[in-house]
Amino acid sequence: ETGVTQSPTHLIKTRGQQVTLRCSSQSGHNTVSWYQQALGQGPQFIFQYYREEENGRGNFPPRFSGLQFPNYSSELNVNALELDDSALYLCASSLETGAITDTQYFGPGTRLTVL
Amino acid sequence: AQRVTQPEKLLSVFKGAPVELKCNYSYSGSPELFWYVQYSRQRLQLLLRHISRESIKGFTADLNKGETSFHLKKPFAQEEDSAMYYCALMDSSYKLIFGSGTRLLVRP
């Protein structure tokens, strides 16, 4: 059991709405990464937070934003939802950042459907 | 451009047969490569990483810089190996770039 949890499990929204997805990292893990996994594709990196600061970002527009809190929880916020935002959203926590030997532990994901 | 390519969406083998899941990468620096696995109804988890040069559950992977490949191999497949396998590359900013995955089906 890796200890990374995500909520909610499933979510349905309509185009133009805003959504907040939540992740609880494994205790002691200072780094959280968020990924978007479209159907039939591998996870695609959205951004990473380290000690509550954004620490790298993939090719996603600014309407994708995040927060990390001192209690090892984090949020992914998406504004102005589009149909193409429908995907599985994964968070992954790791002890530190910048260490190749550090393992990322994934949560079960949140399935977002945008109608 | 940094990219990971897994050319096979599905690989079906019989139990006891050898398995090779292909992974090719495009990266300008010295790559660090990983294999992740997702069993049915379970979360994505690390299977092995290049830097550790380890064998996990009988799987090995060798980095071939000349062919820019990191194929995953197992000499004798087991039914419990059936899963989705993702090859991933860690870039210089320590973010993971995943391939699109290969579903391995091991038939009895």
PDB file of N, CA and C in Angstrom, chain B residues 1-89:
ATOM      1  N   ALA B   1      13.157  16.551 -30.029  1.00  0.00           N
ATOM      2  CA  ALA B   1      12.056  16.434 -29.074  1.00  0.00           C
ATOM      3  C   ALA B   1      12.225  15.150 -28.252  1.00  0.00           C
ATOM      4  N   GLN B   2      11.851  15.262 -27.002  1.00  0.00           N
ATOM      5  CA  GLN B   2      11.943  14.089 -26.139  1.00  0.00           C
ATOM      6  C   GLN B   2      10.695  13.247 -26.326  1.00  0.00           C
ATOM      7  N   ARG B   3      10.906  11.990 -26.590  1.00  0.00           N
ATOM      8  CA  ARG B   3       9.764  11.144 -26.891  1.00  0.00           C
ATOM      9  C   ARG B   3      10.076   9.703 -26.536  1.00  0.00           C
ATOM     10  N   VAL B   4       9.054   8.968 -26.124  1.00  0.00           N
ATOM     11  CA  VAL B   4       9.146   7.539 -25.867  1.00  0.00           C
ATOM     12  C   VAL B   4       8.121   6.839 -26.750  1.00  0.00           C
ATOM     13  N   THR B   5       8.583   5.856 -27.491  1.00  0.00           N
ATOM     14  CA  THR B   5       7.710   5.151 -28.424  1.00  0.00           C
ATOM     15  C   THR B   5       7.617   3.678 -28.053  1.00  0.00           C
ATOM     16  N   GLN B   6       6.400   3.215 -27.900  1.00  0.00           N
ATOM     17  CA  GLN B   6       6.137   1.792 -27.705  1.00  0.00           C
ATOM     18  C   GLN B   6       5.300   1.352 -28.905  1.00  0.00           C
ATOM     19  N   PRO B   7       5.910   0.666 -29.853  1.00  0.00           N
ATOM     20  CA  PRO B   7       5.236   0.416 -31.132  1.00  0.00           C
ATOM     21  C   PRO B   7       4.075  -0.559 -31.077  1.00  0.00           C
ATOM     22  N   GLU B   8       4.038  -1.383 -30.064  1.00  0.00           N
ATOM     23  CA  GLU B   8       2.987  -2.402 -29.981  1.00  0.00           C
ATOM     24  C   GLU B   8       1.945  -2.017 -28.953  1.00  0.00           C
ATOM     25  N   LYS B   9       0.676  -1.968 -29.389  1.00  0.00           N
ATOM     26  CA  LYS B   9      -0.395  -1.708 -28.423  1.00  0.00           C
ATOM     27  C   LYS B   9      -0.734  -2.975 -27.647  1.00  0.00           C
ATOM     28  N   LEU B  10      -0.602  -4.113 -28.308  1.00  0.00           N
ATOM     29  CA  LEU B  10      -0.956  -5.389 -27.694  1.00  0.00           C
ATOM     30  C   LEU B  10       0.082  -6.437 -28.065  1.00  0.00           C
ATOM     31  N   LEU B  11       0.503  -7.193 -27.063  1.00  0.00           N
ATOM     32  CA  LEU B  11       1.404  -8.312 -27.299  1.00  0.00           C
ATOM     33  C   LEU B  11       0.790  -9.530 -26.614  1.00  0.00           C
ATOM     34  N   SER B  12       0.508 -10.555 -27.396  1.00  0.00           N
ATOM     35  CA  SER B  12      -0.117 -11.760 -26.866  1.00  0.00           C
ATOM     36  C   SER B  12       0.849 -12.928 -27.016  1.00  0.00           C
ATOM     37  N   VAL B  13       1.129 -13.608 -25.895  1.00  0.00           N
ATOM     38  CA  VAL B  13       2.025 -14.755 -25.910  1.00  0.00           C
ATOM     39  C   VAL B  13       1.412 -15.869 -25.075  1.00  0.00           C
ATOM     40  N   PHE B  14       1.921 -17.085 -25.268  1.00  0.00           N
ATOM     41  CA  PHE B  14       1.489 -18.195 -24.440  1.00  0.00           C
ATOM     42  C   PHE B  14       2.383 -18.313 -23.207  1.00  0.00           C
ATOM     43  N   LYS B  15       1.819 -18.840 -22.164  1.00  0.00           N
ATOM     44  CA  LYS B  15       2.554 -19.077 -20.924  1.00  0.00           C
ATOM     45  C   LYS B  15       3.812 -19.879 -21.228  1.00  0.00           C
ATOM     46  N   GLY B  16       4.928 -19.423 -20.653  1.00  0.00           N
ATOM     47  CA  GLY B  16       6.192 -20.105 -20.866  1.00  0.00           C
ATOM     48  C   GLY B  16       6.997 -19.592 -22.047  1.00  0.00           C
ATOM     49  N   ALA B  17       6.373 -18.778 -22.880  1.00  0.00           N
ATOM     50  CA  ALA B  17       7.075 -18.223 -24.044  1.00  0.00           C
ATOM     51  C   ALA B  17       7.886 -17.002 -23.617  1.00  0.00           C
ATOM     52  N   PRO B  18       8.934 -16.671 -24.373  1.00  0.00           N
ATOM     53  CA  PRO B  18       9.693 -15.451 -24.062  1.00  0.00           C
ATOM     54  C   PRO B  18       8.899 -14.216 -24.436  1.00  0.00           C
ATOM     55  N   VAL B  19       9.176 -13.143 -23.700  1.00  0.00           N
ATOM     56  CA  VAL B  19       8.476 -11.881 -23.920  1.00  0.00           C
ATOM     57  C   VAL B  19       9.499 -10.777 -24.157  1.00  0.00           C
ATOM     58  N   GLU B  20       9.206  -9.923 -25.126  1.00  0.00           N
ATOM     59  CA  GLU B  20      10.003  -8.713 -25.320  1.00  0.00           C
ATOM     60  C   GLU B  20       9.053  -7.561 -25.633  1.00  0.00           C
ATOM     61  N   LEU B  21       9.001  -6.603 -24.751  1.00  0.00           N
ATOM     62  CA  LEU B  21       8.190  -5.397 -24.953  1.00  0.00           C
ATOM     63  C   LEU B  21       9.135  -4.302 -25.426  1.00  0.00           C
ATOM     64  N   LYS B  22       8.822  -3.735 -26.576  1.00  0.00           N
ATOM     65  CA  LYS B  22       9.750  -2.795 -27.198  1.00  0.00           C
ATOM     66  C   LYS B  22       9.532  -1.363 -26.702  1.00  0.00           C
ATOM     67  N   CYS B  23      10.654  -0.670 -26.552  1.00  0.00           N
ATOM     68  CA  CYS B  23      10.627   0.738 -26.171  1.00  0.00           C
ATOM     69  C   CYS B  23      11.781   1.439 -26.873  1.00  0.00           C
ATOM     70  N   ASN B  24      11.482   2.485 -27.599  1.00  0.00           N
ATOM     71  CA  ASN B  24      12.496   3.330 -28.205  1.00  0.00           C
ATOM     72  C   ASN B  24      12.322   4.751 -27.697  1.00  0.00           C
ATOM     73  N   TYR B  25      13.411   5.457 -27.589  1.00  0.00           N
ATOM     74  CA  TYR B  25      13.330   6.810 -27.037  1.00  0.00           C
ATOM     75  C   TYR B  25      14.086   7.789 -27.921  1.00  0.00           C
ATOM     76  N   SER B  26      13.730   9.047 -27.755  1.00  0.00           N
ATOM     77  CA  SER B  26      14.429  10.149 -28.406  1.00  0.00           C
ATOM     78  C   SER B  26      14.768  11.164 -27.327  1.00  0.00           C
ATOM     79  N   TYR B  27      16.067  11.353 -27.101  1.00  0.00           N
ATOM     80  CA  TYR B  27      16.493  12.252 -26.016  1.00  0.00           C
ATOM     81  C   TYR B  27      17.902  12.699 -26.297  1.00  0.00           C
ATOM     82  N   SER B  28      18.169  13.963 -26.140  1.00  0.00           N
ATOM     83  CA  SER B  28      19.466  14.505 -26.525  1.00  0.00           C
ATOM     84  C   SER B  28      20.543  14.250 -25.484  1.00  0.00           C
ATOM     85  N   GLY B  29      20.167  14.059 -24.248  1.00  0.00           N
ATOM     86  CA  GLY B  29      21.156  13.869 -23.197  1.00  0.00           C
ATOM     87  C   GLY B  29      21.372  12.410 -22.877  1.00  0.00           C
ATOM     88  N   SER B  30      21.843  12.145 -21.663  1.00  0.00           N
ATOM     89  CA  SER B  30      22.030  10.783 -21.197  1.00  0.00           C
ATOM     90  C   SER B  30      20.757  10.354 -20.477  1.00  0.00           C
ATOM     91  N   PRO B  31      20.024   9.419 -21.030  1.00  0.00           N
ATOM     92  CA  PRO B  31      18.681   9.144 -20.505  1.00  0.00           C
ATOM     93  C   PRO B  31      18.670   8.274 -19.263  1.00  0.00           C
ATOM     94  N   GLU B  32      17.685   8.506 -18.437  1.00  0.00           N
ATOM     95  CA  GLU B  32      17.361   7.584 -17.363  1.00  0.00           C
ATOM     96  C   GLU B  32      16.000   6.992 -17.688  1.00  0.00           C
ATOM     97  N   LEU B  33      15.928   5.689 -17.753  1.00  0.00           N
ATOM     98  CA  LEU B  33      14.731   5.027 -18.266  1.00  0.00           C
ATOM     99  C   LEU B  33      14.131   4.088 -17.233  1.00  0.00           C
ATOM    100  N   PHE B  34      12.832   3.940 -17.342  1.00  0.00           N
ATOM    101  CA  PHE B  34      12.053   3.174 -16.386  1.00  0.00           C
ATOM    102  C   PHE B  34      11.009   2.338 -17.118  1.00  0.00           C
ATOM    103  N   TRP B  35      10.586   1.281 -16.468  1.00  0.00           N
ATOM    104  CA  TRP B  35       9.395   0.547 -16.865  1.00  0.00           C
ATOM    105  C   TRP B  35       8.407   0.577 -15.699  1.00  0.00           C
ATOM    106  N   TYR B  36       7.172   1.000 -16.014  1.00  0.00           N
ATOM    107  CA  TYR B  36       6.079   0.985 -15.060  1.00  0.00           C
ATOM    108  C   TYR B  36       5.065  -0.066 -15.506  1.00  0.00           C
ATOM    109  N   VAL B  37       4.348  -0.633 -14.539  1.00  0.00           N
ATOM    110  CA  VAL B  37       3.358  -1.657 -14.848  1.00  0.00           C
ATOM    111  C   VAL B  37       2.052  -1.330 -14.129  1.00  0.00           C
ATOM    112  N   GLN B  38       0.964  -1.664 -14.794  1.00  0.00           N
ATOM    113  CA  GLN B  38      -0.353  -1.501 -14.173  1.00  0.00           C
ATOM    114  C   GLN B  38      -1.132  -2.796 -14.340  1.00  0.00           C
ATOM    115  N   TYR B  39      -1.289  -3.532 -13.242  1.00  0.00           N
ATOM    116  CA  TYR B  39      -2.088  -4.752 -13.265  1.00  0.00           C
ATOM    117  C   TYR B  39      -3.561  -4.362 -13.193  1.00  0.00           C
ATOM    118  N   SER B  40      -4.414  -5.310 -13.579  1.00  0.00           N
ATOM    119  CA  SER B  40      -5.851  -5.041 -13.625  1.00  0.00           C
ATOM    120  C   SER B  40      -6.364  -4.526 -12.281  1.00  0.00           C
ATOM    121  N   ARG B  41      -7.047  -3.405 -12.324  1.00  0.00           N
ATOM    122  CA  ARG B  41      -7.673  -2.804 -11.141  1.00  0.00           C
ATOM    123  C   ARG B  41      -6.660  -2.387 -10.071  1.00  0.00           C
ATOM    124  N   GLN B  42      -5.412  -2.184 -10.475  1.00  0.00           N
ATOM    125  CA  GLN B  42      -4.399  -1.681  -9.553  1.00  0.00           C
ATOM    126  C   GLN B  42      -3.815  -0.385 -10.108  1.00  0.00           C
ATOM    127  N   ARG B  43      -3.093   0.299  -9.279  1.00  0.00           N
ATOM    128  CA  ARG B  43      -2.511   1.565  -9.696  1.00  0.00           C
ATOM    129  C   ARG B  43      -1.172   1.354 -10.401  1.00  0.00           C
ATOM    130  N   LEU B  44      -0.749   2.364 -11.090  1.00  0.00           N
ATOM    131  CA  LEU B  44       0.530   2.338 -11.787  1.00  0.00           C
ATOM    132  C   LEU B  44       1.670   2.210 -10.768  1.00  0.00           C
ATOM    133  N   GLN B  45       2.620   1.328 -11.052  1.00  0.00           N
ATOM    134  CA  GLN B  45       3.732   1.136 -10.118  1.00  0.00           C
ATOM    135  C   GLN B  45       5.027   0.899 -10.874  1.00  0.00           C
ATOM    136  N   LEU B  46       6.126   1.256 -10.238  1.00  0.00           N
ATOM    137  CA  LEU B  46       7.435   1.082 -10.850  1.00  0.00           C
ATOM    138  C   LEU B  46       7.799  -0.398 -10.912  1.00  0.00           C
ATOM    139  N   LEU B  47       8.235  -0.850 -12.086  1.00  0.00           N
ATOM    140  CA  LEU B  47       8.690  -2.230 -12.230  1.00  0.00           C
ATOM    141  C   LEU B  47      10.215  -2.286 -12.087  1.00  0.00           C
ATOM    142  N   LEU B  48      10.895  -1.499 -12.908  1.00  0.00           N
ATOM    143  CA  LEU B  48      12.339  -1.440 -12.762  1.00  0.00           C
ATOM    144  C   LEU B  48      12.864  -0.150 -13.371  1.00  0.00           C
ATOM    145  N   ARG B  49      14.080   0.184 -12.990  1.00  0.00           N
ATOM    146  CA  ARG B  49      14.718   1.387 -13.513  1.00  0.00           C
ATOM    147  C   ARG B  49      16.106   1.039 -14.023  1.00  0.00           C
ATOM    148  N   HIS B  50      16.521   1.700 -15.059  1.00  0.00           N
ATOM    149  CA  HIS B  50      17.793   1.401 -15.699  1.00  0.00           C
ATOM    150  C   HIS B  50      18.958   1.538 -14.736  1.00  0.00           C
ATOM    151  N   ILE B  51      18.927   2.578 -13.926  1.00  0.00           N
ATOM    152  CA  ILE B  51      20.090   2.899 -13.104  1.00  0.00           C
ATOM    153  C   ILE B  51      20.369   1.806 -12.072  1.00  0.00           C
ATOM    154  N   SER B  52      19.339   1.055 -11.701  1.00  0.00           N
ATOM    155  CA  SER B  52      19.514   0.031 -10.676  1.00  0.00           C
ATOM    156  C   SER B  52      20.025  -1.283 -11.252  1.00  0.00           C
ATOM    157  N   ARG B  53      19.842  -1.454 -12.578  1.00  0.00           N
ATOM    158  CA  ARG B  53      20.294  -2.675 -13.255  1.00  0.00           C
ATOM    159  C   ARG B  53      19.792  -3.924 -12.514  1.00  0.00           C
ATOM    160  N   GLU B  54      18.536  -3.889 -12.102  1.00  0.00           N
ATOM    161  CA  GLU B  54      17.995  -4.994 -11.318  1.00  0.00           C
ATOM    162  C   GLU B  54      17.048  -5.840 -12.167  1.00  0.00           C
ATOM    163  N   SER B  55      16.721  -6.981 -11.632  1.00  0.00           N
ATOM    164  CA  SER B  55      15.737  -7.859 -12.253  1.00  0.00           C
ATOM    165  C   SER B  55      14.573  -7.993 -11.294  1.00  0.00           C
ATOM    166  N   ILE B  56      13.399  -7.628 -11.753  1.00  0.00           N
ATOM    167  CA  ILE B  56      12.206  -7.674 -10.925  1.00  0.00           C
ATOM    168  C   ILE B  56      11.217  -8.635 -11.557  1.00  0.00           C
ATOM    169  N   LYS B  57      10.734  -9.613 -10.776  1.00  0.00           N
ATOM    170  CA  LYS B  57       9.757 -10.589 -11.261  1.00  0.00           C
ATOM    171  C   LYS B  57      10.256 -11.259 -12.539  1.00  0.00           C
ATOM    172  N   GLY B  58      11.565 -11.406 -12.671  1.00  0.00           N
ATOM    173  CA  GLY B  58      12.133 -12.072 -13.825  1.00  0.00           C
ATOM    174  C   GLY B  58      12.324 -11.193 -15.045  1.00  0.00           C
ATOM    175  N   PHE B  59      11.897  -9.933 -14.948  1.00  0.00           N
ATOM    176  CA  PHE B  59      12.039  -8.990 -16.053  1.00  0.00           C
ATOM    177  C   PHE B  59      13.389  -8.278 -15.983  1.00  0.00           C
ATOM    178  N   THR B  60      13.984  -8.071 -17.139  1.00  0.00           N
ATOM    179  CA  THR B  60      15.186  -7.259 -17.253  1.00  0.00           C
ATOM    180  C   THR B  60      15.028  -6.300 -18.418  1.00  0.00           C
ATOM    181  N   ALA B  61      15.820  -5.248 -18.398  1.00  0.00           N
ATOM    182  CA  ALA B  61      15.808  -4.298 -19.512  1.00  0.00           C
ATOM    183  C   ALA B  61      17.215  -3.749 -19.670  1.00  0.00           C
ATOM    184  N   ASP B  62      17.688  -3.746 -20.876  1.00  0.00           N
ATOM    185  CA  ASP B  62      19.022  -3.241 -21.167  1.00  0.00           C
ATOM    186  C   ASP B  62      18.936  -1.993 -22.023  1.00  0.00           C
ATOM    187  N   LEU B  63      19.682  -0.996 -21.618  1.00  0.00           N
ATOM    188  CA  LEU B  63      19.730   0.242 -22.387  1.00  0.00           C
ATOM    189  C   LEU B  63      20.707   0.080 -23.535  1.00  0.00           C
ATOM    190  N   ASN B  64      20.248   0.308 -24.735  1.00  0.00           N
ATOM    191  CA  ASN B  64      21.084   0.271 -25.922  1.00  0.00           C
ATOM    192  C   ASN B  64      21.109   1.673 -26.509  1.00  0.00           C
ATOM    193  N   LYS B  65      22.177   2.406 -26.202  1.00  0.00           N
ATOM    194  CA  LYS B  65      22.241   3.806 -26.641  1.00  0.00           C
ATOM    195  C   LYS B  65      22.380   3.917 -28.152  1.00  0.00           C
ATOM    196  N   GLY B  66      23.023   2.931 -28.768  1.00  0.00           N
ATOM    197  CA  GLY B  66      23.187   2.979 -30.225  1.00  0.00           C
ATOM    198  C   GLY B  66      21.850   2.875 -30.943  1.00  0.00           C
ATOM    199  N   GLU B  67      20.983   2.012 -30.426  1.00  0.00           N
ATOM    200  CA  GLU B  67      19.668   1.836 -31.026  1.00  0.00           C
ATOM    201  C   GLU B  67      18.608   2.663 -30.314  1.00  0.00           C
ATOM    202  N   THR B  68      19.010   3.423 -29.324  1.00  0.00           N
ATOM    203  CA  THR B  68      18.085   4.221 -28.484  1.00  0.00           C
ATOM    204  C   THR B  68      16.890   3.373 -28.075  1.00  0.00           C
ATOM    205  N   SER B  69      17.191   2.230 -27.463  1.00  0.00           N
ATOM    206  CA  SER B  69      16.129   1.317 -27.054  1.00  0.00           C
ATOM    207  C   SER B  69      16.309   0.882 -25.610  1.00  0.00           C
ATOM    208  N   PHE B  70      15.201   0.470 -25.010  1.00  0.00           N
ATOM    209  CA  PHE B  70      15.194  -0.011 -23.628  1.00  0.00           C
ATOM    210  C   PHE B  70      14.102  -1.075 -23.547  1.00  0.00           C
ATOM    211  N   HIS B  71      14.319  -2.149 -24.261  1.00  0.00           N
ATOM    212  CA  HIS B  71      13.303  -3.195 -24.353  1.00  0.00           C
ATOM    213  C   HIS B  71      13.231  -3.998 -23.061  1.00  0.00           C
ATOM    214  N   LEU B  72      12.020  -4.393 -22.699  1.00  0.00           N
ATOM    215  CA  LEU B  72      11.766  -5.186 -21.490  1.00  0.00           C
ATOM    216  C   LEU B  72      11.654  -6.653 -21.892  1.00  0.00           C
ATOM    217  N   LYS B  73      12.360  -7.505 -21.169  1.00  0.00           N
ATOM    218  CA  LYS B  73      12.401  -8.904 -21.555  1.00  0.00           C
ATOM    219  C   LYS B  73      12.155  -9.820 -20.366  1.00  0.00           C
ATOM    220  N   LYS B  74      11.569 -10.966 -20.675  1.00  0.00           N
ATOM    221  CA  LYS B  74      11.423 -12.024 -19.686  1.00  0.00           C
ATOM    222  C   LYS B  74      11.495 -13.349 -20.426  1.00  0.00           C
ATOM    223  N   PRO B  75      12.302 -14.281 -19.958  1.00  0.00           N
ATOM    224  CA  PRO B  75      12.497 -15.517 -20.726  1.00  0.00           C
ATOM    225  C   PRO B  75      11.271 -16.431 -20.752  1.00  0.00           C
ATOM    226  N   PHE B  76      10.483 -16.438 -19.666  1.00  0.00           N
ATOM    227  CA  PHE B  76       9.336 -17.344 -19.605  1.00  0.00           C
ATOM    228  C   PHE B  76       8.135 -16.591 -19.005  1.00  0.00           C
ATOM    229  N   ALA B  77       7.201 -16.247 -19.833  1.00  0.00           N
ATOM    230  CA  ALA B  77       6.059 -15.459 -19.366  1.00  0.00           C
ATOM    231  C   ALA B  77       5.122 -16.282 -18.485  1.00  0.00           C
ATOM    232  N   GLN B  78       4.554 -15.619 -17.479  1.00  0.00           N
ATOM    233  CA  GLN B  78       3.564 -16.224 -16.590  1.00  0.00           C
ATOM    234  C   GLN B  78       2.226 -15.499 -16.767  1.00  0.00           C
ATOM    235  N   GLU B  79       1.132 -16.205 -16.463  1.00  0.00           N
ATOM    236  CA  GLU B  79      -0.178 -15.583 -16.637  1.00  0.00           C
ATOM    237  C   GLU B  79      -0.308 -14.321 -15.800  1.00  0.00           C
ATOM    238  N   GLU B  80       0.314 -14.293 -14.629  1.00  0.00           N
ATOM    239  CA  GLU B  80       0.217 -13.115 -13.756  1.00  0.00           C
ATOM    240  C   GLU B  80       1.001 -11.908 -14.292  1.00  0.00           C
ATOM    241  N   ASP B  81       1.740 -12.112 -15.381  1.00  0.00           N
ATOM    242  CA  ASP B  81       2.435 -10.981 -16.013  1.00  0.00           C
ATOM    243  C   ASP B  81       1.496 -10.157 -16.886  1.00  0.00           C
ATOM    244  N   SER B  82       0.317 -10.658 -17.133  1.00  0.00           N
ATOM    245  CA  SER B  82      -0.648  -9.921 -17.963  1.00  0.00           C
ATOM    246  C   SER B  82      -0.951  -8.579 -17.312  1.00  0.00           C
ATOM    247  N   ALA B  83      -0.714  -7.519 -18.046  1.00  0.00           N
ATOM    248  CA  ALA B  83      -0.846  -6.162 -17.492  1.00  0.00           C
ATOM    249  C   ALA B  83      -0.555  -5.154 -18.588  1.00  0.00           C
ATOM    250  N   MET B  84      -0.686  -3.880 -18.210  1.00  0.00           N
ATOM    251  CA  MET B  84      -0.311  -2.785 -19.108  1.00  0.00           C
ATOM    252  C   MET B  84       1.087  -2.336 -18.709  1.00  0.00           C
ATOM    253  N   TYR B  85       1.990  -2.212 -19.665  1.00  0.00           N
ATOM    254  CA  TYR B  85       3.368  -1.839 -19.389  1.00  0.00           C
ATOM    255  C   TYR B  85       3.698  -0.517 -20.075  1.00  0.00           C
ATOM    256  N   TYR B  86       4.282   0.386 -19.299  1.00  0.00           N
ATOM    257  CA  TYR B  86       4.661   1.697 -19.829  1.00  0.00           C
ATOM    258  C   TYR B  86       6.160   1.904 -19.666  1.00  0.00           C
ATOM    259  N   CYS B  87       6.790   2.309 -20.737  1.00  0.00           N
ATOM    260  CA  CYS B  87       8.177   2.725 -20.697  1.00  0.00           C
ATOM    261  C   CYS B  87       8.203   4.232 -20.443  1.00  0.00           C
ATOM    262  N   ALA B  88       9.142   4.705 -19.642  1.00  0.00           N
ATOM    263  CA  ALA B  88       9.193   6.131 -19.327  1.00  0.00           C
ATOM    264  C   ALA B  88      10.633   6.606 -19.278  1.00  0.00           C
ATOM    265  N   LEU B  89      10.806   7.860 -19.632  1.00  0.00           N
ATOM    266  CA  LEU B  89      12.113   8.507 -19.622  1.00  0.00           C
ATOM    267  C   LEU B  89      12.055   9.677 -18.641  1.00  0.00           C
TER     268      LEU B  89
END
